[in-house]
Amino acid sequence: MTTPQNRIRNFSIVAHIDHGKSTLADRLIQLTGGLELREMKEQVLDSMDIERERGITIKAQTVRLKYHAQDGEDYILNLIDTPGHVDFAYEVSRSMAAVEGSLLVVDASQGVEAQTLANVYHALDAGHEIVPVLNKVDLPAADIPRVKQQIEDVIGIDASEALEISAKTGLGIDTVLEAIVTRLPPPKGTLDAPLKALLVDSWYDTYLGVVVLIRVVDGTVRKGQRIRMMAANATYELDRVGVFTPRMIDIGELGPGELGFFTASIKEVADTNVGDTITDDRKPTAEALPGFRPAQPVVFCGLFPVDASDFDELRAAMGKLRLNDASFSFEMETSAALGFGFRCGFLGLLHLEIIQERLSREFNLDLIATAPSVVYEIEMTNGEVEMLHNPADLPDVMKIAEIREPWIKATILTPDEYLGSILKLCQDRRGVQRNLSYVGNRAMVEYDLPLNEVVFDFYDRLKSISKGYASFDYQLGEHREGDLVKLSVLVNSEPVDALSMLVHRSVAESRGRIMCEKLKDLIPPHLFVIPIQAAIGGKIIARETVRAMRKDVTAKCYGGDATRKRKLLEKQKAGKKRMRQFGSVEIPQEAFIKALKMGDD
């Protein structure tokens, strides 16, 4: 028996990182009896080890709660806990399409942050009813009137009836549950219409095959039913239909407005496109749901196994990760220095770091990552436009009319005392200031920045300059023409393609010099002299030399003529010259990693 729609509430929790989304979800689960006390742990919905260690949410998770309201009715609450970090905004926008309302959680001591804004705009775009919730009101630094005023000034939603809670201690959680029932709208949908369901997420389970998370819009989903995925045009018979409480529990069917999962012995997650419409095979719906925009990778980088024999394992591991993470893309590539590997696309640097960590942790792989780069548009002299993902593939300069690089619109919120150094950082990165306004005692700066300047270590620098108080959020803008050159690194006169990058002409020389100095310290001495050079085209702009290790060949000479010693030294010199011609330079893996971490030091 499906639940009547007027007793269902679907909502998500949105907030900036660390404002208490997952802790609030814990309290709601605990208070509605979703898990018994002995099963509770902190951040129940953060199931990955990395999420628990870093204290961040990466994958949106869903849970169904039963609540007995003050009006005496029993309600079903479907909650989606979403990530707060800008790199996972894609997960947030997906979750928003599946629910009708949002709880906006704001830290009562820190106030509105950059990603609070970004996530609220996702919710407003999806047409959500929003309930503001002030968390951490028990902290000595909490300033409730100021934060309410901030919510009204910056976001523009009424905060006079904002709920005041402490998710950690459980203070005010019952008012949140009542507000969900009274202030959020029930879902709309028709029970008798043909089945129409939105595919929200899918992941691979070793025992069940692909588990598919859906939001039913019209009709019902039953066990044993034959369904069709409209975009993939694949049909399956359902083995299990159920909900997460957060345990997986089988129920016979899901009706309109409900969130749940099904399994159908699906082998490939590639068949389950996120945002696809699921309908009944025999009685299909006339038109598909709008779905989501596919995720656009922003940062590209090459991943290569340290040991070439691990290549097949790496391929299998990436295939499995792709199952869980629809926004991660990869294709094969080869490199003269590193052998076979993959060119991978990510939504940002944190996403890149998480994927790398998951590959090494879940699949025991040792990897080398090349310099992260962004996608450039290259207009050729014959009028063709190409997309360049890897700086090593840059066409001949004579054939290029112009190179266009992606720019972003960045919003930075910072306490006043760090404003000067943050403006300087943005100017150093070729930023163009668009706006500067004040929200209480905090400055809100809007900048246009070239993405390839942000990709390296902008976020780390911003956090260290502002002692962690500044918050940063960005949206992709358009491609603009830039005076960009390809910086190549030569080790012993051989180009190392993994270290080549596109940089702005104004910083090329200093970047090249820093790179050479770093490599000089990182490459161990060999038996011959190793020149390290940075070049733009055929012009060398920086050089360092790694001294040779010298073996004392004259140690066994006792007395005798000086010519004997000279003869031995000449012989050694000739041997070194020959070695330098044919000897290969071993560049250790950490040299790649450290050389690519370009600080402004």
Coordinates of C-alpha atoms in Angstrom, one line a residue:
M1 CA 0.0 0.0 0.0
T2 CA 1.5 3.3 -1.0
T3 CA 1.5 6.3 1.3
P4 CA -1.0 9.1 0.6
Q5 CA 0.8 12.1 -0.9
N6 CA -0.3 14.7 1.6
R7 CA 1.6 12.7 4.3
I8 CA 4.9 12.7 2.4
R9 CA 7.6 15.4 2.7
N10 CA 10.7 15.3 0.6
F11 CA 13.5 17.6 1.6
S12 CA 17.3 18.1 1.5
I13 CA 19.7 19.8 3.9
V14 CA 21.9 22.5 2.4
A15 CA 24.7 24.4 4.0
H16 CA 28.4 25.4 3.8
I17 CA 31.0 22.9 4.8
D18 CA 31.1 22.2 8.5
H19 CA 27.9 24.0 9.4
G20 CA 26.3 20.8 10.7
K21 CA 24.3 19.1 7.9
S22 CA 25.3 15.6 8.7
T23 CA 25.0 16.0 12.4
L24 CA 21.5 17.4 12.0
A25 CA 20.7 14.4 9.8
D26 CA 21.9 12.1 12.7
R27 CA 19.6 13.8 15.2
L28 CA 16.6 13.5 12.9
I29 CA 17.3 9.8 12.4
Q30 CA 17.7 9.3 16.1
L31 CA 14.6 11.2 17.1
T32 CA 12.3 9.4 14.6
G33 CA 13.8 6.0 15.6
G34 CA 15.3 5.3 12.2
L35 CA 18.2 3.5 14.0
E36 CA 18.4 2.2 17.5
L37 CA 20.8 3.9 19.9
R38 CA 23.3 1.1 19.7
E39 CA 23.5 1.4 15.9
M40 CA 24.0 5.1 16.0
K41 CA 27.4 6.6 15.2
E42 CA 28.4 10.1 14.3
Q43 CA 27.6 11.1 10.7
V44 CA 25.6 7.9 10.0
L45 CA 25.1 9.0 6.4
D46 CA 28.8 9.5 5.6
S47 CA 29.6 5.9 4.7
M48 CA 32.9 6.2 3.0
D49 CA 36.1 6.1 5.1
I50 CA 37.4 9.3 3.4
E51 CA 34.2 11.1 4.3
R52 CA 34.5 10.1 7.9
E53 CA 38.2 11.0 8.2
R54 CA 38.0 14.4 6.5
G55 CA 34.6 15.2 8.0
I56 CA 33.1 16.1 4.7
T57 CA 30.2 14.7 2.7
I58 CA 31.1 13.6 -0.8
K59 CA 28.1 11.6 -2.0
A60 CA 24.5 12.7 -1.4
Q61 CA 22.8 10.0 0.8
T62 CA 19.1 9.4 1.3
V63 CA 17.0 8.2 4.3
R64 CA 13.3 7.6 4.9
L65 CA 12.0 8.5 8.4
K66 CA 8.6 8.0 10.0
Y67 CA 7.3 10.8 12.1
H68 CA 4.2 11.1 14.3
A69 CA 3.3 14.8 14.2
Q70 CA 1.5 17.0 16.7
D71 CA -1.7 16.8 14.6
G72 CA -1.9 13.1 15.3
E73 CA -1.0 12.0 11.8
D74 CA 1.9 9.8 10.7
Y75 CA 4.2 11.3 8.1
I76 CA 6.9 9.8 5.9
L77 CA 9.9 12.2 5.6
N78 CA 12.5 11.5 2.8
L79 CA 15.7 13.3 3.6
I80 CA 18.7 13.8 1.2
D81 CA 21.9 14.9 2.9
T82 CA 24.0 16.8 0.3
P83 CA 27.7 17.8 0.1
G84 CA 28.7 21.4 0.9
H85 CA 31.9 21.7 -1.1
V86 CA 31.9 23.5 -4.4
D87 CA 33.5 20.6 -6.3
F88 CA 30.4 18.5 -5.5
A89 CA 27.8 21.1 -6.5
Y90 CA 26.8 18.6 -9.2
E91 CA 25.6 16.1 -6.5
V92 CA 23.7 19.0 -4.8
S93 CA 21.8 20.0 -8.0
R94 CA 20.9 16.4 -8.7
S95 CA 19.4 16.0 -5.2
M96 CA 17.5 19.2 -5.5
A97 CA 15.5 17.9 -8.5
A98 CA 14.2 15.0 -6.4
V99 CA 12.7 17.0 -3.5
E100 CA 10.3 19.9 -2.9
G101 CA 11.9 21.7 0.0
S102 CA 15.2 22.5 1.8
L103 CA 16.4 23.1 5.3
L104 CA 19.0 25.9 5.0
V105 CA 21.5 25.3 7.9
V106 CA 23.6 28.3 8.9
D107 CA 26.2 28.3 11.7
A108 CA 25.0 30.9 14.2
S109 CA 28.6 31.9 15.0
Q110 CA 30.1 32.0 11.4
G111 CA 27.1 33.3 9.5
V112 CA 26.5 33.1 5.8
E113 CA 29.5 31.7 3.7
A114 CA 30.2 31.5 0.0
Q115 CA 28.9 28.0 -0.5
T116 CA 25.8 28.7 1.6
L117 CA 24.9 31.1 -1.2
A118 CA 25.7 28.7 -4.0
N119 CA 23.7 25.9 -2.5
V120 CA 20.7 28.1 -1.8
Y121 CA 20.7 29.3 -5.4
H122 CA 20.6 25.6 -6.5
A123 CA 17.5 25.2 -4.2
L124 CA 15.8 28.4 -5.5
D125 CA 16.5 27.3 -9.1
A126 CA 14.7 24.0 -8.3
G127 CA 11.7 26.0 -7.0
H128 CA 12.1 24.9 -3.4
E129 CA 10.4 26.1 -0.2
I130 CA 13.2 27.0 2.1
V131 CA 13.2 26.8 6.0
P132 CA 16.2 28.7 7.5
V133 CA 17.8 26.8 10.5
L134 CA 20.4 28.4 12.8
N135 CA 22.7 25.7 14.1
K136 CA 25.2 25.8 17.0
V137 CA 23.2 28.4 19.0
D138 CA 24.7 27.0 22.2
L139 CA 28.2 28.2 21.3
P140 CA 29.5 31.3 23.2
A141 CA 30.3 33.0 19.9
A142 CA 26.7 32.6 18.5
D143 CA 25.2 35.9 17.4
I144 CA 21.6 35.0 16.4
P145 CA 20.3 38.5 15.4
R146 CA 23.3 39.3 13.3
V147 CA 23.1 36.0 11.4
K148 CA 19.3 36.4 10.8
Q149 CA 20.0 39.9 9.4
Q150 CA 22.8 38.4 7.2
I151 CA 20.4 35.7 5.8
E152 CA 17.9 38.5 4.9
D153 CA 20.5 40.8 3.4
V154 CA 22.7 38.4 1.5
I155 CA 20.2 35.6 0.4
G156 CA 17.0 37.7 0.5
I157 CA 14.8 35.2 2.3
D158 CA 12.7 36.0 5.4
A159 CA 14.6 34.8 8.5
S160 CA 12.2 36.1 11.2
E161 CA 10.9 32.5 11.8
A162 CA 14.3 30.8 11.5
L163 CA 14.6 27.8 13.8
E164 CA 17.2 28.0 16.6
I165 CA 18.8 24.6 17.2
S166 CA 22.0 22.8 18.3
A167 CA 22.3 19.6 16.3
K168 CA 25.1 18.3 18.5
T169 CA 23.1 18.5 21.8
G170 CA 19.7 17.8 20.2
L171 CA 18.3 21.2 21.3
G172 CA 15.3 22.3 19.2
I173 CA 15.3 19.2 16.8
D174 CA 11.5 18.6 17.5
T175 CA 10.8 22.1 16.1
V176 CA 12.7 21.1 12.9
L177 CA 10.5 18.0 12.4
E178 CA 7.3 20.1 13.0
A179 CA 8.5 22.8 10.5
I180 CA 9.2 20.1 7.9
V181 CA 5.6 18.9 8.2
T182 CA 3.9 22.3 8.4
R183 CA 6.1 24.6 6.2
L184 CA 7.2 22.3 3.4
P185 CA 4.8 21.3 0.6
P186 CA 3.7 17.7 -0.1
P187 CA 4.8 16.2 -3.5
K188 CA 2.5 16.3 -6.6
G189 CA 1.8 13.3 -8.8
T190 CA -0.9 11.0 -10.2
L191 CA -1.3 7.5 -9.0
D192 CA -3.2 6.2 -12.1
A193 CA -0.9 7.8 -14.7
P194 CA 1.7 5.6 -16.5
L195 CA 4.9 5.2 -14.4
K196 CA 7.3 8.1 -14.6
A197 CA 10.3 8.1 -12.2
L198 CA 13.5 10.2 -12.0
L199 CA 16.8 8.3 -11.7
V200 CA 18.6 10.3 -9.0
D201 CA 21.8 8.2 -8.4
S202 CA 23.2 4.7 -9.0
W203 CA 26.1 2.8 -7.5
Y204 CA 27.6 -0.7 -7.7
D205 CA 27.1 -3.3 -5.0
T206 CA 29.2 -6.5 -5.2
Y207 CA 26.2 -8.7 -4.2
L208 CA 23.2 -6.9 -5.8
G209 CA 24.6 -5.5 -9.0
V210 CA 23.7 -1.8 -9.6
V211 CA 21.5 -0.2 -7.0
V212 CA 19.3 2.6 -8.5
L213 CA 18.0 5.5 -6.4
I214 CA 14.7 6.9 -7.8
R215 CA 12.1 9.5 -7.2
V216 CA 8.7 8.4 -8.4
V217 CA 6.7 11.2 -10.0
D218 CA 3.6 9.4 -11.4
G219 CA 2.4 5.8 -11.2
T220 CA 3.9 3.1 -9.0
V221 CA 7.0 0.9 -9.1
R222 CA 6.4 -2.8 -8.0
K223 CA 8.6 -5.8 -7.5
G224 CA 8.6 -8.0 -10.6
Q225 CA 7.6 -5.1 -12.9
R226 CA 9.3 -4.7 -16.3
I227 CA 10.7 -1.2 -16.6
R228 CA 12.4 0.8 -19.3
M229 CA 15.2 3.4 -19.0
M230 CA 14.2 6.0 -21.7
A231 CA 17.6 7.5 -22.5
A232 CA 19.5 4.2 -22.4
N233 CA 16.5 2.3 -24.0
A234 CA 17.3 -0.7 -21.8
T235 CA 14.6 -2.9 -20.2
Y236 CA 14.9 -4.8 -16.8
E237 CA 12.7 -6.8 -14.5
L238 CA 12.8 -5.5 -10.9
D239 CA 14.2 -8.0 -8.3
R240 CA 13.8 -5.7 -5.2
V241 CA 12.0 -2.5 -4.5
G242 CA 12.7 -0.8 -1.2
V243 CA 13.7 2.2 0.9
F244 CA 16.7 3.3 3.1
T245 CA 15.9 3.8 6.8
P246 CA 19.1 4.1 6.5
R247 CA 19.2 0.3 6.4
M248 CA 18.0 -1.2 3.1
I249 CA 14.5 -2.4 3.7
D250 CA 12.3 -4.1 1.0
I251 CA 8.8 -2.9 0.6
G252 CA 6.4 -4.1 -2.1
E253 CA 5.9 -0.8 -4.1
L254 CA 6.7 2.9 -4.3
G255 CA 4.0 5.4 -5.1
P256 CA 4.0 9.0 -6.5
G257 CA 6.2 11.3 -4.5
E258 CA 8.2 8.6 -2.8
L259 CA 12.0 8.1 -2.8
G260 CA 13.4 4.6 -2.8
F261 CA 15.7 2.1 -4.6
F262 CA 15.4 -0.9 -6.9
T263 CA 17.8 -3.6 -8.1
A264 CA 17.3 -5.6 -11.3
S265 CA 20.6 -7.6 -11.7
I266 CA 22.0 -4.7 -13.7
K267 CA 25.7 -5.4 -14.5
E268 CA 26.8 -2.0 -15.9
V269 CA 26.2 1.3 -14.2
A270 CA 26.8 2.8 -17.7
D271 CA 23.2 1.7 -18.5
T272 CA 21.8 3.8 -15.7
N273 CA 22.3 7.4 -16.7
V274 CA 21.8 9.8 -13.8
G275 CA 18.8 12.0 -14.7
D276 CA 17.2 9.4 -17.0
T277 CA 13.4 8.8 -16.9
I278 CA 12.2 5.3 -15.9
T279 CA 8.8 4.1 -17.2
D280 CA 6.8 0.9 -17.5
D281 CA 7.8 -1.2 -20.5
R282 CA 4.3 -2.1 -21.5
K283 CA 2.6 1.2 -20.8
P284 CA 5.3 3.9 -21.2
T285 CA 4.8 7.5 -20.4
A286 CA 4.5 10.0 -23.3
E287 CA 7.3 12.4 -22.5
A288 CA 10.5 12.1 -20.4
L289 CA 11.4 14.3 -17.4
P290 CA 13.9 17.1 -18.1
G291 CA 16.7 15.3 -16.2
F292 CA 20.0 17.0 -15.3
R293 CA 22.7 18.7 -17.3
P294 CA 25.6 16.2 -17.6
A295 CA 28.5 17.2 -15.3
Q296 CA 31.2 19.2 -17.1
P297 CA 34.7 18.2 -16.1
V298 CA 36.7 21.4 -15.3
V299 CA 40.2 20.0 -14.4
F300 CA 42.0 17.4 -16.3
C301 CA 45.1 15.4 -15.2
G302 CA 46.9 12.2 -16.3
L303 CA 47.0 9.2 -13.9
F304 CA 49.7 6.6 -14.5
P305 CA 50.5 3.5 -12.5
V306 CA 54.0 3.6 -10.9
D307 CA 54.4 -0.1 -11.9
A308 CA 53.5 -0.5 -15.6
S309 CA 52.1 -4.0 -14.9
D310 CA 49.3 -2.5 -12.8
F311 CA 47.8 -0.9 -15.8
D312 CA 44.9 -3.4 -16.2
E313 CA 44.1 -3.2 -12.5
L314 CA 44.0 0.6 -12.8
R315 CA 41.6 0.3 -15.7
A316 CA 39.3 -2.0 -13.7
A317 CA 39.5 0.2 -10.7
M318 CA 38.6 3.3 -12.7
G319 CA 35.6 1.5 -14.2
K320 CA 34.3 0.7 -10.7
L321 CA 34.8 4.2 -9.5
R322 CA 33.0 5.6 -12.6
L323 CA 30.0 3.4 -11.5
N324 CA 29.7 5.3 -8.2
D325 CA 30.6 8.7 -9.5
A326 CA 28.9 9.8 -12.7
S327 CA 30.9 13.1 -12.8
F328 CA 34.3 11.3 -13.2
S329 CA 35.4 10.7 -16.8
F330 CA 38.6 9.1 -18.3
E331 CA 40.2 8.0 -21.5
M332 CA 43.4 6.2 -22.3
E333 CA 46.6 8.1 -23.1
T334 CA 50.3 7.2 -23.4
S335 CA 53.3 9.3 -22.3
A336 CA 57.0 8.9 -23.3
A337 CA 58.1 9.4 -19.7
L338 CA 55.4 7.5 -17.8
G339 CA 54.1 4.8 -20.2
F340 CA 50.4 3.9 -20.4
G341 CA 47.8 5.6 -18.3
F342 CA 44.6 7.6 -18.4
R343 CA 43.6 11.2 -18.9
C344 CA 40.9 11.9 -16.3
G345 CA 38.4 14.7 -16.0
F346 CA 37.3 16.1 -12.6
L347 CA 34.9 18.7 -11.2
G348 CA 37.7 20.4 -9.2
L349 CA 40.9 19.8 -7.3
L350 CA 39.2 18.3 -4.2
H351 CA 37.4 15.9 -6.5
L352 CA 40.8 15.0 -8.1
E353 CA 42.3 14.5 -4.6
I354 CA 39.4 12.3 -3.4
I355 CA 39.5 10.1 -6.6
Q356 CA 43.3 9.6 -6.2
E357 CA 42.9 8.7 -2.6
R358 CA 40.1 6.3 -3.3
L359 CA 42.1 4.6 -6.0
S360 CA 45.1 4.1 -3.8
R361 CA 43.1 3.2 -0.7
E362 CA 40.3 1.0 -2.1
F363 CA 42.3 -0.7 -4.9
N364 CA 45.9 -0.5 -3.5
L365 CA 47.3 1.3 -6.5
D366 CA 50.4 3.5 -6.6
L367 CA 49.8 6.3 -9.0
I368 CA 51.7 9.3 -10.5
A369 CA 49.5 12.3 -11.4
T370 CA 50.6 14.8 -14.0
A371 CA 50.1 18.6 -13.6
P372 CA 46.4 19.4 -13.5
S373 CA 45.3 21.4 -16.5
V374 CA 42.1 23.0 -17.8
V375 CA 40.4 22.7 -21.2
Y376 CA 41.6 25.3 -23.7
E377 CA 39.9 26.4 -26.9
I378 CA 42.3 26.7 -29.8
E379 CA 41.4 28.5 -33.0
M380 CA 43.5 27.4 -35.9
T381 CA 44.6 29.6 -38.7
N382 CA 42.2 27.7 -41.0
G383 CA 39.2 28.6 -38.8
E384 CA 38.8 25.2 -37.1
V385 CA 38.3 25.3 -33.3
E386 CA 39.8 22.4 -31.2
M387 CA 39.6 21.6 -27.5
L388 CA 42.9 21.0 -25.8
H389 CA 42.9 18.8 -22.7
N390 CA 46.6 18.0 -22.5
P391 CA 49.3 20.7 -22.9
A392 CA 51.7 18.2 -24.4
D393 CA 49.3 17.9 -27.4
L394 CA 49.5 21.6 -28.3
P395 CA 49.6 21.9 -32.1
D396 CA 52.4 23.8 -34.0
V397 CA 52.4 27.4 -32.9
M398 CA 52.5 28.6 -36.6
K399 CA 49.0 27.0 -37.1
I400 CA 47.4 28.6 -34.1
A401 CA 45.4 31.9 -34.5
E402 CA 44.5 32.3 -30.8
I403 CA 44.3 30.3 -27.6
R404 CA 41.3 30.9 -25.3
E405 CA 41.3 29.9 -21.7
P406 CA 38.3 29.3 -19.3
W407 CA 37.5 32.0 -16.8
I408 CA 35.4 31.7 -13.6
K409 CA 33.2 34.1 -11.6
A410 CA 34.5 33.8 -8.1
T411 CA 32.8 34.9 -4.9
I412 CA 35.0 35.3 -1.8
L413 CA 33.6 36.1 1.7
T414 CA 36.3 37.2 4.1
P415 CA 36.7 39.1 7.5
D416 CA 37.8 42.6 6.8
E417 CA 41.4 42.3 8.1
Y418 CA 42.4 39.8 5.4
L419 CA 40.9 41.8 2.5
G420 CA 44.1 43.4 1.4
S421 CA 46.1 40.2 1.1
I422 CA 43.2 38.5 -0.7
L423 CA 42.9 41.3 -3.2
K424 CA 46.6 41.1 -3.8
L425 CA 46.4 37.3 -4.3
C426 CA 43.6 37.7 -6.9
Q427 CA 45.6 40.5 -8.7
D428 CA 48.7 38.3 -8.8
R429 CA 46.6 35.6 -10.4
R430 CA 45.5 38.0 -13.2
G431 CA 42.0 38.5 -11.6
V432 CA 39.6 41.3 -12.6
Q433 CA 37.6 42.8 -9.8
R434 CA 33.9 43.0 -10.5
N435 CA 32.4 44.0 -7.1
L436 CA 33.2 44.6 -3.5
S437 CA 30.4 44.9 -0.9
Y438 CA 30.0 44.5 2.9
V439 CA 27.8 42.1 4.7
G440 CA 28.0 43.1 8.4
N441 CA 31.7 43.0 9.2
R442 CA 32.6 40.8 6.3
A443 CA 33.7 41.8 2.8
M444 CA 32.1 40.0 -0.2
V445 CA 34.5 40.2 -3.2
E446 CA 33.5 39.2 -6.7
Y447 CA 36.3 38.5 -9.2
D448 CA 36.8 37.1 -12.7
L449 CA 39.8 34.8 -12.6
P450 CA 41.4 32.5 -15.2
L451 CA 40.7 28.9 -14.1
N452 CA 44.3 27.7 -14.8
E453 CA 45.6 30.1 -12.1
V454 CA 43.0 28.8 -9.6
V455 CA 43.7 25.1 -10.4
F456 CA 47.1 24.9 -8.8
D457 CA 47.0 26.1 -5.3
F458 CA 44.8 29.1 -5.1
Y459 CA 42.4 27.6 -2.6
D460 CA 45.3 26.6 -0.3
R461 CA 46.8 30.1 -0.5
L462 CA 43.5 31.7 0.2
K463 CA 43.0 29.6 3.3
S464 CA 46.5 30.3 4.6
I465 CA 46.3 34.0 4.0
S466 CA 42.9 34.3 5.8
K467 CA 43.8 31.7 8.6
G468 CA 40.9 29.6 7.3
Y469 CA 38.3 32.3 7.6
A470 CA 37.7 33.1 4.0
S471 CA 35.3 31.0 1.9
F472 CA 35.4 30.7 -1.8
D473 CA 32.8 29.6 -4.4
Y474 CA 32.9 29.8 -8.2
Q475 CA 30.9 29.3 -11.4
L476 CA 32.3 28.7 -14.8
G477 CA 32.2 31.6 -17.2
E478 CA 33.2 31.9 -20.8
H479 CA 36.5 31.2 -22.6
R480 CA 38.6 34.4 -23.3
E481 CA 41.7 34.9 -25.4
G482 CA 45.0 34.9 -23.5
D483 CA 48.7 35.3 -24.2
L484 CA 49.5 31.7 -23.3
V485 CA 52.7 29.8 -24.1
K486 CA 53.7 26.1 -23.6
L487 CA 56.3 25.7 -21.0
S488 CA 58.3 22.5 -21.5
V489 CA 60.8 20.9 -19.1
L490 CA 63.8 19.1 -20.5
V491 CA 65.9 16.7 -18.4
N492 CA 69.2 15.7 -20.0
S493 CA 67.9 17.3 -23.3
E494 CA 64.8 15.0 -23.3
P495 CA 61.4 16.7 -22.9
V496 CA 59.3 15.3 -19.9
D497 CA 55.8 15.6 -21.2
A498 CA 54.3 15.0 -17.8
L499 CA 55.7 18.3 -16.6
S500 CA 54.7 20.5 -19.6
M501 CA 52.0 23.1 -19.0
L502 CA 50.4 26.1 -20.6
V503 CA 51.1 29.3 -18.7
H504 CA 50.7 33.1 -19.3
R505 CA 53.7 34.6 -20.9
S506 CA 54.1 37.1 -18.0
V507 CA 54.8 34.3 -15.5
A508 CA 56.4 31.8 -17.8
E509 CA 60.0 32.7 -16.9
S510 CA 59.5 32.7 -13.1
R511 CA 57.5 29.4 -13.3
G512 CA 60.2 27.8 -15.4
R513 CA 62.9 28.9 -13.0
I514 CA 61.0 27.6 -9.9
M515 CA 60.4 24.3 -11.7
C516 CA 64.1 23.8 -12.5
E517 CA 65.2 24.7 -9.0
K518 CA 62.8 22.3 -7.5
L519 CA 63.8 19.5 -9.9
K520 CA 67.5 20.1 -9.1
D521 CA 66.9 19.3 -5.5
L522 CA 64.6 16.3 -6.3
I523 CA 66.5 14.4 -8.9
P524 CA 69.2 12.3 -7.2
P525 CA 72.8 12.6 -8.6
H526 CA 73.7 10.1 -11.3
L527 CA 77.2 9.2 -12.6
F528 CA 77.0 11.9 -15.2
V529 CA 76.0 15.6 -15.2
I530 CA 72.3 16.2 -15.8
P531 CA 71.1 19.5 -17.2
I532 CA 67.6 20.6 -16.4
Q533 CA 66.1 23.2 -18.6
A534 CA 62.8 25.0 -19.0
A535 CA 61.9 26.1 -22.6
I536 CA 59.3 28.0 -24.5
G537 CA 59.4 26.6 -28.0
G538 CA 63.1 26.5 -29.0
K539 CA 64.1 29.1 -26.4
I540 CA 65.7 28.0 -23.1
I541 CA 64.5 30.4 -20.4
A542 CA 66.0 28.7 -17.3
R543 CA 68.6 26.0 -16.5
E544 CA 70.0 24.2 -13.5
T545 CA 72.5 21.4 -13.4
V546 CA 72.6 18.2 -11.2
R547 CA 76.3 17.5 -10.4
A548 CA 77.6 14.1 -11.2
M549 CA 78.6 11.6 -8.5
R550 CA 82.4 11.1 -8.8
K551 CA 84.1 7.9 -8.2
D552 CA 87.7 8.3 -7.1
V553 CA 89.5 6.4 -10.0
T554 CA 92.9 7.6 -8.9
A555 CA 92.6 5.9 -5.4
K556 CA 94.6 2.9 -6.6
C557 CA 97.5 5.0 -8.0
Y558 CA 100.5 4.9 -5.7
G559 CA 103.3 7.2 -6.8
G560 CA 104.4 7.0 -10.4
D561 CA 104.0 9.6 -13.1
A562 CA 101.3 12.3 -13.0
T563 CA 100.4 11.2 -16.6
R564 CA 99.0 7.9 -15.2
K565 CA 96.5 9.8 -13.1
R566 CA 95.6 12.1 -16.0
K567 CA 95.1 9.1 -18.2
L568 CA 92.6 7.5 -15.7
L569 CA 90.7 10.8 -15.3
E570 CA 90.5 11.3 -19.1
K571 CA 89.2 7.7 -19.4
Q572 CA 86.5 8.5 -16.7
K573 CA 85.6 11.7 -18.5
A574 CA 85.1 9.9 -21.8
G575 CA 83.0 7.2 -20.0
K576 CA 80.8 9.9 -18.5
K577 CA 80.3 11.6 -21.8
R578 CA 79.2 8.3 -23.4
M579 CA 76.9 7.7 -20.4
R580 CA 75.4 11.1 -20.8
Q581 CA 74.6 10.3 -24.4
F582 CA 73.0 6.9 -23.7
G583 CA 72.2 6.9 -20.0
S584 CA 68.6 7.3 -18.9
V585 CA 67.7 9.6 -16.0
E586 CA 65.6 8.1 -13.3
I587 CA 63.1 10.7 -12.0
P588 CA 61.6 9.5 -8.7
Q589 CA 57.8 9.7 -8.4
E590 CA 57.9 12.2 -5.5
A591 CA 59.9 14.5 -7.8
F592 CA 56.9 14.7 -10.1
I593 CA 54.5 15.3 -7.2
K594 CA 56.6 17.9 -5.5
A595 CA 57.5 19.7 -8.7
L596 CA 53.9 20.1 -9.6
K597 CA 53.0 21.6 -6.3
M598 CA 53.9 25.1 -7.4
G599 CA 53.9 27.4 -4.4
D600 CA 54.4 31.1 -4.7
D601 CA 57.4 30.8 -2.5

